[in-house]
Amino acid sequence: MTSRLHSFVDVAADSHFPIQNLPYGIFRPRGAEVPRVGVAIGGWILDLSVLEREGLLHLPACGGETIFDRLSLNAFMCLGRETWLSVRRQLTHLLSRDEPTLRDDAALRREALLPMAECELLLPVEIGDYTDFYSSKEHASNVGAMFRGPENALPPNWLWLPIAYHGRASSVVVSGTDLRRPRGQTKPDDAIQPSFAPSRAVDFELEVGCFIGPGNSLGKPVAVDRALDHAFGLVLVNDWSARDIQTWEYVPLGPFLAKSFGTSISPWVVTFEALEPFRTAGPLQDPPPLDYLQTLGHQAYDIELEIRLQSDVMEAAERVAATNFKHLYWSISQQIAHHTSNGCNLRTGDLLASGTISGPSPDSRGSMLELTWGGRQPLTLPNGEERRFLEDADRVTMTGWCQGDGYRVGFGTVTGRLLPAAE
């Protein structure tokens, strides 16, 4: 894909969804009962179920079975890279400026191209399992220095393997879903015993998530150089966290209720084919990984990431941090290879999140925990309000994009508002 490729659909230069992108999602048109699969193009959604019905999309691997009239992307994701590439080529052709099939058929165009503003965007994938990694060296170093001192910032195993924990798939929600402040056990250092109350330290975590396409069989690890054959695409992730609950509960088994109250993802899944022009070198890994984690070539992606925060009295959201996905120490390929190295079987629709992505500068930290250094250095908003952690009615919006020559390949946004704790 190059910047010379254009669609007959008008797309603004700063749109996240030019013809070079074509991300997949699940949507429901206003007034319709049944969701279906669509592709974003500018401010429009291309209804793939209509194209499939009209015989304009050919998927030989399906044996005549329809794929794009489903409630999730799973049926398409499990078909593998050859099918994904074929459909991408067909969609690019149909949307190209010089192709008349869709461009010149007014009736078909009215049915197949729908204004995004008039559609409801839904959770794109039926998620079976959710794994949250801890793969940003800067984030792990910041958190470790905060609680253990800079000399013991990284755990002894951190530079040798991608650390992760098993999250809760049932509470993964699509962008725009508001979440309630969780209740839980907390214990300040000076308290004799814990208490049960609403968290006073709710945080956001800027992450990127990878959806698994075809899985692997139980007992058969995925080689690191074949890992991306199992990876369908990426979404933005806000892994909401209750830091005070986490501090009390995480020893010895790690995060539990502090994380499982909600994880937000963006509605459009950006494929690795769209991201291929933006491959870049990741951080130098020292010491070199063990053989099963060693990779060749560029394994990172140059994705600009931003976090914006808006209180209930602010007229607009304010950027509080900006970082880049290329800072991630452990790559997606290494995460998949390590996850399956013991024979664990990944399945279609599994979500693997990167963990908080922080950069080298103070304004590139991907969580409030880091931005305020554990609440000790409050963040001042433009209207003078201070934040140590999130307050009720605060809205967090994250966005990300790759900048091409005259076009962007973006993710849209993932947004959510923190509501008061349930009575």
Coordinates of C-alpha atoms in Angstrom, one line a residue:
M1 CA 0.0 0.0 0.0
T2 CA 1.3 3.5 -0.9
S3 CA 0.2 7.0 -0.5
R4 CA -0.6 7.0 -4.3
L5 CA -3.5 4.7 -3.7
H6 CA -6.9 6.6 -3.5
S7 CA -10.5 5.7 -2.9
F8 CA -13.6 7.1 -4.6
V9 CA -14.8 7.7 -1.1
D10 CA -13.7 11.2 0.1
V11 CA -11.2 10.7 3.0
A12 CA -9.6 13.6 4.8
A13 CA -5.8 13.6 5.1
D14 CA -5.9 13.3 8.9
S15 CA -8.6 10.6 8.9
H16 CA -7.5 7.3 10.6
F17 CA -9.3 5.3 8.0
P18 CA -8.0 5.8 4.4
I19 CA -7.9 3.0 1.9
Q20 CA -4.5 2.1 3.2
N21 CA -6.0 0.9 6.4
L22 CA -9.4 -0.9 6.0
P23 CA -9.8 -2.0 9.6
Y24 CA -12.6 -4.5 10.5
G25 CA -15.4 -4.1 13.1
I26 CA -18.9 -5.1 14.1
F27 CA -21.6 -2.5 13.6
R28 CA -25.4 -2.1 13.7
P29 CA -27.1 0.5 11.5
R30 CA -29.6 2.7 13.2
G31 CA -32.9 1.0 13.2
A32 CA -31.5 -2.4 12.4
E33 CA -31.7 -5.4 14.8
V34 CA -28.8 -7.6 13.5
P35 CA -25.2 -6.6 13.7
R36 CA -22.8 -7.4 10.8
V37 CA -19.1 -7.1 9.8
G38 CA -17.9 -3.8 8.3
V39 CA -14.8 -2.0 7.2
A40 CA -14.1 1.6 8.0
I41 CA -13.3 4.0 5.1
G42 CA -13.2 7.7 6.0
G43 CA -16.4 8.6 7.8
W44 CA -18.2 5.6 6.4
I45 CA -18.7 1.9 7.0
L46 CA -18.6 -0.6 4.2
D47 CA -21.1 -3.3 4.9
L48 CA -19.3 -6.5 4.0
S49 CA -22.5 -8.6 4.4
V50 CA -24.0 -6.7 1.5
L51 CA -20.9 -7.3 -0.7
E52 CA -20.9 -10.9 0.2
R53 CA -24.6 -11.3 -0.6
E54 CA -24.1 -9.6 -4.0
G55 CA -21.2 -12.0 -4.9
L56 CA -18.6 -9.2 -4.8
L57 CA -16.4 -11.0 -2.2
H58 CA -15.0 -14.4 -2.9
L59 CA -13.8 -16.6 0.0
P60 CA -13.1 -20.1 -1.4
A61 CA -12.0 -21.3 2.0
C62 CA -15.6 -21.0 3.3
G63 CA -17.2 -23.4 0.9
G64 CA -20.1 -21.1 0.2
E65 CA -20.8 -20.4 3.9
T66 CA -21.4 -16.7 4.6
I67 CA -18.9 -15.1 7.0
F68 CA -19.7 -11.4 7.2
D69 CA -23.3 -11.5 8.5
R70 CA -22.0 -12.6 11.9
L71 CA -22.1 -11.1 15.3
S72 CA -18.3 -11.1 15.7
L73 CA -15.2 -11.3 13.5
N74 CA -14.2 -14.7 14.8
A75 CA -15.4 -16.7 11.8
F76 CA -13.3 -14.6 9.5
M77 CA -10.3 -14.4 11.8
C78 CA -9.9 -18.2 12.0
L79 CA -9.5 -18.5 8.2
G80 CA -5.9 -17.4 8.2
R81 CA -3.6 -15.0 6.5
E82 CA -4.1 -16.1 2.9
T83 CA -7.9 -15.4 3.1
W84 CA -7.3 -12.1 5.0
L85 CA -4.9 -11.0 2.2
S86 CA -7.4 -12.1 -0.5
V87 CA -10.2 -10.1 1.0
R88 CA -8.0 -7.1 1.6
R89 CA -7.1 -7.1 -2.1
Q90 CA -10.7 -7.4 -3.2
L91 CA -11.8 -4.6 -0.9
T92 CA -9.0 -2.3 -2.0
H93 CA -10.0 -3.0 -5.6
L94 CA -13.7 -2.3 -5.0
L95 CA -12.9 1.0 -3.2
S96 CA -10.3 2.2 -5.6
R97 CA -10.9 5.5 -7.3
D98 CA -10.9 4.0 -10.8
E99 CA -13.1 0.9 -10.1
P100 CA -16.7 1.5 -11.2
T101 CA -18.4 -1.6 -9.7
L102 CA -19.4 0.1 -6.4
R103 CA -18.6 3.7 -7.3
D104 CA -21.1 3.9 -10.2
D105 CA -23.9 1.7 -8.7
A106 CA -25.9 4.3 -6.7
A107 CA -28.4 1.7 -5.3
L108 CA -25.6 -0.6 -4.2
R109 CA -23.6 2.2 -2.8
R110 CA -26.5 3.5 -0.7
E111 CA -27.0 0.0 0.8
A112 CA -23.4 -0.9 1.3
L113 CA -21.8 2.5 2.4
L114 CA -23.3 3.8 5.6
P115 CA -22.4 6.9 7.6
M116 CA -20.4 5.8 10.6
A117 CA -22.1 8.5 12.7
E118 CA -25.5 6.7 12.1
C119 CA -24.2 3.3 13.3
E120 CA -23.6 1.7 16.6
L121 CA -20.1 0.2 17.0
L122 CA -20.0 -3.1 19.0
L123 CA -17.4 -5.3 20.6
P124 CA -15.6 -6.7 17.5
V125 CA -14.6 -10.1 18.7
E126 CA -16.0 -12.8 20.9
I127 CA -13.1 -13.0 23.4
G128 CA -12.5 -16.4 25.0
D129 CA -9.3 -15.6 27.0
Y130 CA -7.5 -12.4 27.8
T131 CA -3.7 -12.2 28.7
D132 CA -2.2 -9.0 29.9
F133 CA 1.6 -8.7 29.5
Y134 CA 4.1 -6.4 31.3
S135 CA 6.3 -5.7 28.3
S136 CA 7.4 -2.1 28.6
K137 CA 10.8 -1.7 30.2
E138 CA 10.2 1.9 31.0
H139 CA 6.9 1.2 32.7
A140 CA 8.3 -1.8 34.6
S141 CA 11.3 0.3 35.7
N142 CA 9.2 3.2 36.8
V143 CA 6.8 1.1 38.9
G144 CA 9.7 -1.0 40.3
A145 CA 11.7 2.1 41.3
M146 CA 8.6 3.6 42.9
F147 CA 8.0 0.6 45.2
R148 CA 11.4 -1.2 45.5
G149 CA 13.9 1.6 44.7
P150 CA 15.9 2.1 41.5
E151 CA 18.5 -0.5 42.3
N152 CA 15.8 -3.2 42.4
A153 CA 13.4 -1.8 39.8
L154 CA 13.2 -4.8 37.5
P155 CA 12.4 -8.3 38.8
P156 CA 15.3 -10.7 38.1
N157 CA 13.3 -12.5 35.4
W158 CA 12.1 -9.4 33.6
L159 CA 14.9 -9.2 30.9
W160 CA 14.6 -12.9 30.2
L161 CA 10.9 -13.5 29.5
P162 CA 7.7 -11.6 28.7
I163 CA 5.9 -11.5 32.1
A164 CA 2.1 -11.7 32.0
Y165 CA -1.1 -12.6 34.0
H166 CA -4.4 -14.1 33.0
G167 CA -7.1 -11.4 32.9
R168 CA -10.9 -11.5 32.8
A169 CA -12.4 -11.6 29.3
S170 CA -16.0 -11.1 30.5
S171 CA -15.4 -7.5 31.5
V172 CA -13.7 -6.4 28.3
V173 CA -16.0 -3.7 26.8
V174 CA -16.1 -1.6 23.7
S175 CA -15.1 2.0 23.6
G176 CA -17.8 4.3 24.9
T177 CA -18.9 2.0 27.7
D178 CA -18.8 3.8 31.1
L179 CA -17.4 1.9 34.1
R180 CA -18.1 2.2 37.8
R181 CA -15.5 2.8 40.4
P182 CA -14.8 -0.6 41.9
R183 CA -15.1 -1.5 45.5
G184 CA -12.6 -3.7 47.2
Q185 CA -10.3 -4.4 50.1
T186 CA -7.5 -1.9 50.7
K187 CA -5.0 -1.5 53.6
P188 CA -3.0 1.6 54.1
D189 CA 0.4 1.0 55.7
D190 CA -0.7 2.5 59.0
A191 CA -3.9 0.6 59.2
I192 CA -4.3 -2.4 61.6
Q193 CA -6.6 -4.3 59.2
P194 CA -8.0 -3.9 55.7
S195 CA -11.3 -2.2 54.9
F196 CA -13.9 -2.7 52.1
A197 CA -14.8 0.5 50.3
P198 CA -14.7 2.2 46.9
S199 CA -11.2 2.4 45.4
R200 CA -9.5 5.8 45.9
A201 CA -6.8 5.2 43.3
V202 CA -8.5 4.3 40.0
D203 CA -6.0 4.6 37.1
F204 CA -5.8 4.1 33.3
E205 CA -3.2 2.1 31.5
L206 CA -2.4 2.8 27.8
E207 CA -1.9 -0.5 26.0
V208 CA -2.2 -2.1 22.6
G209 CA -4.0 -5.5 22.2
C210 CA -3.4 -8.2 19.7
F211 CA -6.3 -10.5 18.6
I212 CA -5.4 -14.1 17.8
G213 CA -6.6 -15.5 14.4
P214 CA -5.9 -19.3 14.0
G215 CA -4.9 -20.9 17.2
N216 CA -2.4 -23.6 17.9
S217 CA -3.1 -27.2 19.1
L218 CA -2.6 -28.1 22.7
G219 CA 1.0 -29.2 23.3
K220 CA 2.3 -27.6 20.1
P221 CA 4.2 -24.3 20.7
V222 CA 4.3 -21.6 18.1
A223 CA 7.8 -20.8 16.8
V224 CA 8.7 -17.1 17.2
D225 CA 9.3 -16.7 13.4
R226 CA 5.8 -18.0 12.7
A227 CA 4.0 -16.1 15.5
L228 CA 2.5 -13.4 13.3
D229 CA 0.7 -16.1 11.2
H230 CA -1.5 -16.4 14.2
A231 CA -2.0 -12.7 14.8
F232 CA -5.0 -11.0 13.1
G233 CA -4.7 -7.4 14.1
L234 CA -4.4 -4.7 16.9
V235 CA -6.7 -2.6 18.9
L236 CA -6.2 0.1 21.5
V237 CA -6.6 -1.0 25.1
N238 CA -7.3 0.9 28.3
D239 CA -6.8 -1.6 31.1
W240 CA -8.4 0.3 34.0
S241 CA -6.7 -0.4 37.3
A242 CA -7.5 0.2 41.0
R243 CA -4.0 0.7 42.5
D244 CA -4.9 0.6 46.1
I245 CA -6.8 -2.7 45.7
Q246 CA -3.9 -4.0 43.6
T247 CA -1.3 -3.1 46.3
W248 CA -3.1 -5.1 48.9
E249 CA -4.1 -8.2 46.8
Y250 CA -1.3 -8.8 44.4
V251 CA 1.1 -10.7 46.7
P252 CA 1.7 -13.6 45.9
L253 CA -0.4 -14.2 42.8
G254 CA -0.6 -10.9 41.1
P255 CA -3.5 -8.7 39.9
F256 CA -7.1 -9.9 40.4
L257 CA -10.0 -7.6 41.4
A258 CA -8.0 -4.5 40.8
K259 CA -8.1 -5.2 37.1
S260 CA -11.1 -7.3 36.4
F261 CA -13.7 -4.6 36.9
G262 CA -13.2 -3.4 33.3
T263 CA -10.9 -3.2 30.2
S264 CA -11.9 -1.0 27.3
I265 CA -10.9 -1.6 23.7
S266 CA -11.3 0.4 20.5
P267 CA -14.0 -0.9 18.0
W268 CA -11.8 -1.2 14.9
V269 CA -9.3 -4.0 14.5
V270 CA -6.3 -2.8 12.4
T271 CA -4.7 -5.6 10.5
F272 CA -1.0 -6.4 10.3
E273 CA -1.1 -6.0 6.6
A274 CA -2.1 -2.3 7.1
L275 CA 0.7 -1.9 9.7
E276 CA 3.4 -3.5 7.6
P277 CA 4.8 -0.2 6.1
F278 CA 5.4 1.0 9.7
R279 CA 7.6 -1.8 10.9
T280 CA 10.6 -0.5 12.7
A281 CA 13.4 -1.5 15.1
G282 CA 12.4 -2.1 18.7
P283 CA 14.6 -1.6 21.8
L284 CA 18.0 -3.4 22.0
Q285 CA 17.5 -6.6 24.0
D286 CA 20.4 -7.1 26.4
P287 CA 21.0 -9.8 27.5
P288 CA 20.0 -11.6 24.2
P289 CA 16.9 -13.7 24.7
L290 CA 17.0 -17.4 24.9
D291 CA 16.9 -19.2 21.5
Y292 CA 13.1 -19.7 21.4
L293 CA 12.6 -15.9 21.7
Q294 CA 15.2 -14.7 19.3
T295 CA 13.9 -12.8 16.3
L296 CA 15.3 -11.5 13.0
G297 CA 14.4 -8.2 11.4
H298 CA 12.3 -5.3 12.7
Q299 CA 9.6 -6.5 15.1
A300 CA 8.2 -3.2 16.4
Y301 CA 5.7 -0.8 14.8
D302 CA 5.9 3.0 14.8
I303 CA 2.5 3.8 16.3
E304 CA 2.0 7.2 17.9
L305 CA -0.1 7.0 21.0
E306 CA -1.8 9.7 23.1
I307 CA -3.9 9.9 26.3
R308 CA -6.4 12.7 26.9
L309 CA -8.2 13.4 30.1
Q310 CA -11.4 15.4 30.6
S311 CA -13.1 16.2 33.9
D312 CA -16.8 16.9 34.1
V313 CA -16.2 20.7 34.2
M314 CA -13.7 20.8 31.3
E315 CA -15.1 21.8 27.8
A316 CA -12.5 19.7 26.0
A317 CA -10.1 16.8 26.7
E318 CA -6.5 17.7 27.5
R319 CA -3.5 15.6 26.4
V320 CA -1.7 14.3 29.4
A321 CA 0.8 11.9 27.8
A322 CA 2.1 10.7 24.5
T323 CA 4.3 7.7 23.7
N324 CA 4.9 5.2 20.9
F325 CA 4.3 1.5 20.5
K326 CA 7.9 1.0 19.3
H327 CA 9.2 1.4 22.8
L328 CA 7.7 -2.0 23.8
Y329 CA 10.6 -4.2 24.9
W330 CA 9.0 -7.6 24.2
S331 CA 7.5 -7.8 20.7
I332 CA 4.1 -9.4 19.8
S333 CA 6.0 -12.3 18.2
Q334 CA 7.9 -13.0 21.4
Q335 CA 4.7 -12.7 23.5
I336 CA 3.0 -15.3 21.3
A337 CA 6.0 -17.6 21.3
H338 CA 6.4 -17.4 25.0
H339 CA 2.7 -17.8 25.7
T340 CA 2.6 -21.1 23.8
S341 CA 6.1 -22.3 24.7
N342 CA 4.8 -24.7 27.3
G343 CA 2.2 -26.1 24.9
C344 CA -0.6 -23.7 25.9
N345 CA -3.2 -23.5 23.1
L346 CA -4.3 -20.1 22.0
R347 CA -7.7 -19.9 20.3
T348 CA -9.4 -17.6 17.8
G349 CA -10.5 -14.4 19.5
D350 CA -8.0 -14.5 22.4
L351 CA -6.8 -11.1 23.3
L352 CA -3.1 -10.5 24.2
A353 CA -2.6 -7.0 25.6
S354 CA 0.9 -5.4 25.7
G355 CA 0.8 -4.0 29.2
T356 CA 1.2 -0.3 29.9
I357 CA 3.4 1.4 27.2
S358 CA 5.6 4.1 28.6
G359 CA 8.4 6.0 26.9
P360 CA 11.7 7.4 28.1
S361 CA 10.5 10.9 29.1
P362 CA 8.2 11.9 32.0
D363 CA 5.4 13.1 29.6
S364 CA 5.5 9.7 27.8
R365 CA 4.3 7.6 30.9
G366 CA 1.3 5.5 30.1
S367 CA -0.5 5.5 33.5
M368 CA -1.5 8.0 36.2
L369 CA 0.6 5.9 38.6
E370 CA 3.7 7.0 36.7
L371 CA 2.6 10.5 35.7
T372 CA 1.9 11.4 39.3
W373 CA 4.6 9.1 40.7
G374 CA 2.3 7.2 42.9
G375 CA 0.1 10.2 43.6
R376 CA 3.0 12.2 45.2
Q377 CA 3.3 14.6 42.3
P378 CA -0.2 15.7 41.3
L379 CA -1.1 16.3 37.7
T380 CA -2.4 19.9 37.1
L381 CA -5.1 20.2 34.4
P382 CA -5.6 23.4 32.3
N383 CA -8.4 24.6 34.5
G384 CA -6.3 24.3 37.7
E385 CA -7.8 21.0 38.9
E386 CA -5.3 18.5 40.3
R387 CA -5.4 14.7 39.8
R388 CA -3.4 12.1 41.7
F389 CA -5.7 9.4 40.4
L390 CA -9.0 9.5 38.5
E391 CA -12.1 11.2 40.0
D392 CA -15.7 10.3 39.3
A393 CA -17.0 11.6 35.9
D394 CA -13.4 11.8 34.5
R395 CA -13.3 10.7 30.9
V396 CA -10.2 9.0 29.5
T397 CA -9.7 8.9 25.7
M398 CA -6.8 7.2 24.0
T399 CA -5.8 7.3 20.3
G400 CA -3.1 6.0 18.1
W401 CA -2.0 6.2 14.5
C402 CA 0.9 5.5 12.1
Q403 CA 1.9 8.5 9.9
G404 CA 2.4 7.7 6.3
D405 CA 3.2 10.0 3.3
G406 CA 0.1 12.0 3.1
Y407 CA -2.1 9.5 5.0
R408 CA -2.6 8.0 8.4
V409 CA -3.3 4.4 9.4
G410 CA -5.1 4.9 12.7
F411 CA -7.1 3.1 15.4
G412 CA -9.7 5.7 16.1
T413 CA -10.2 6.1 19.8
V414 CA -11.0 4.1 22.9
T415 CA -12.9 6.2 25.5
G416 CA -14.7 5.7 28.7
R417 CA -15.9 7.6 31.7
L418 CA -15.5 6.6 35.4
L419 CA -18.9 6.6 37.2
P420 CA -19.3 6.6 41.0
A421 CA -19.2 3.3 42.8
A422 CA -22.4 1.3 42.9
E423 CA -24.5 1.7 46.0

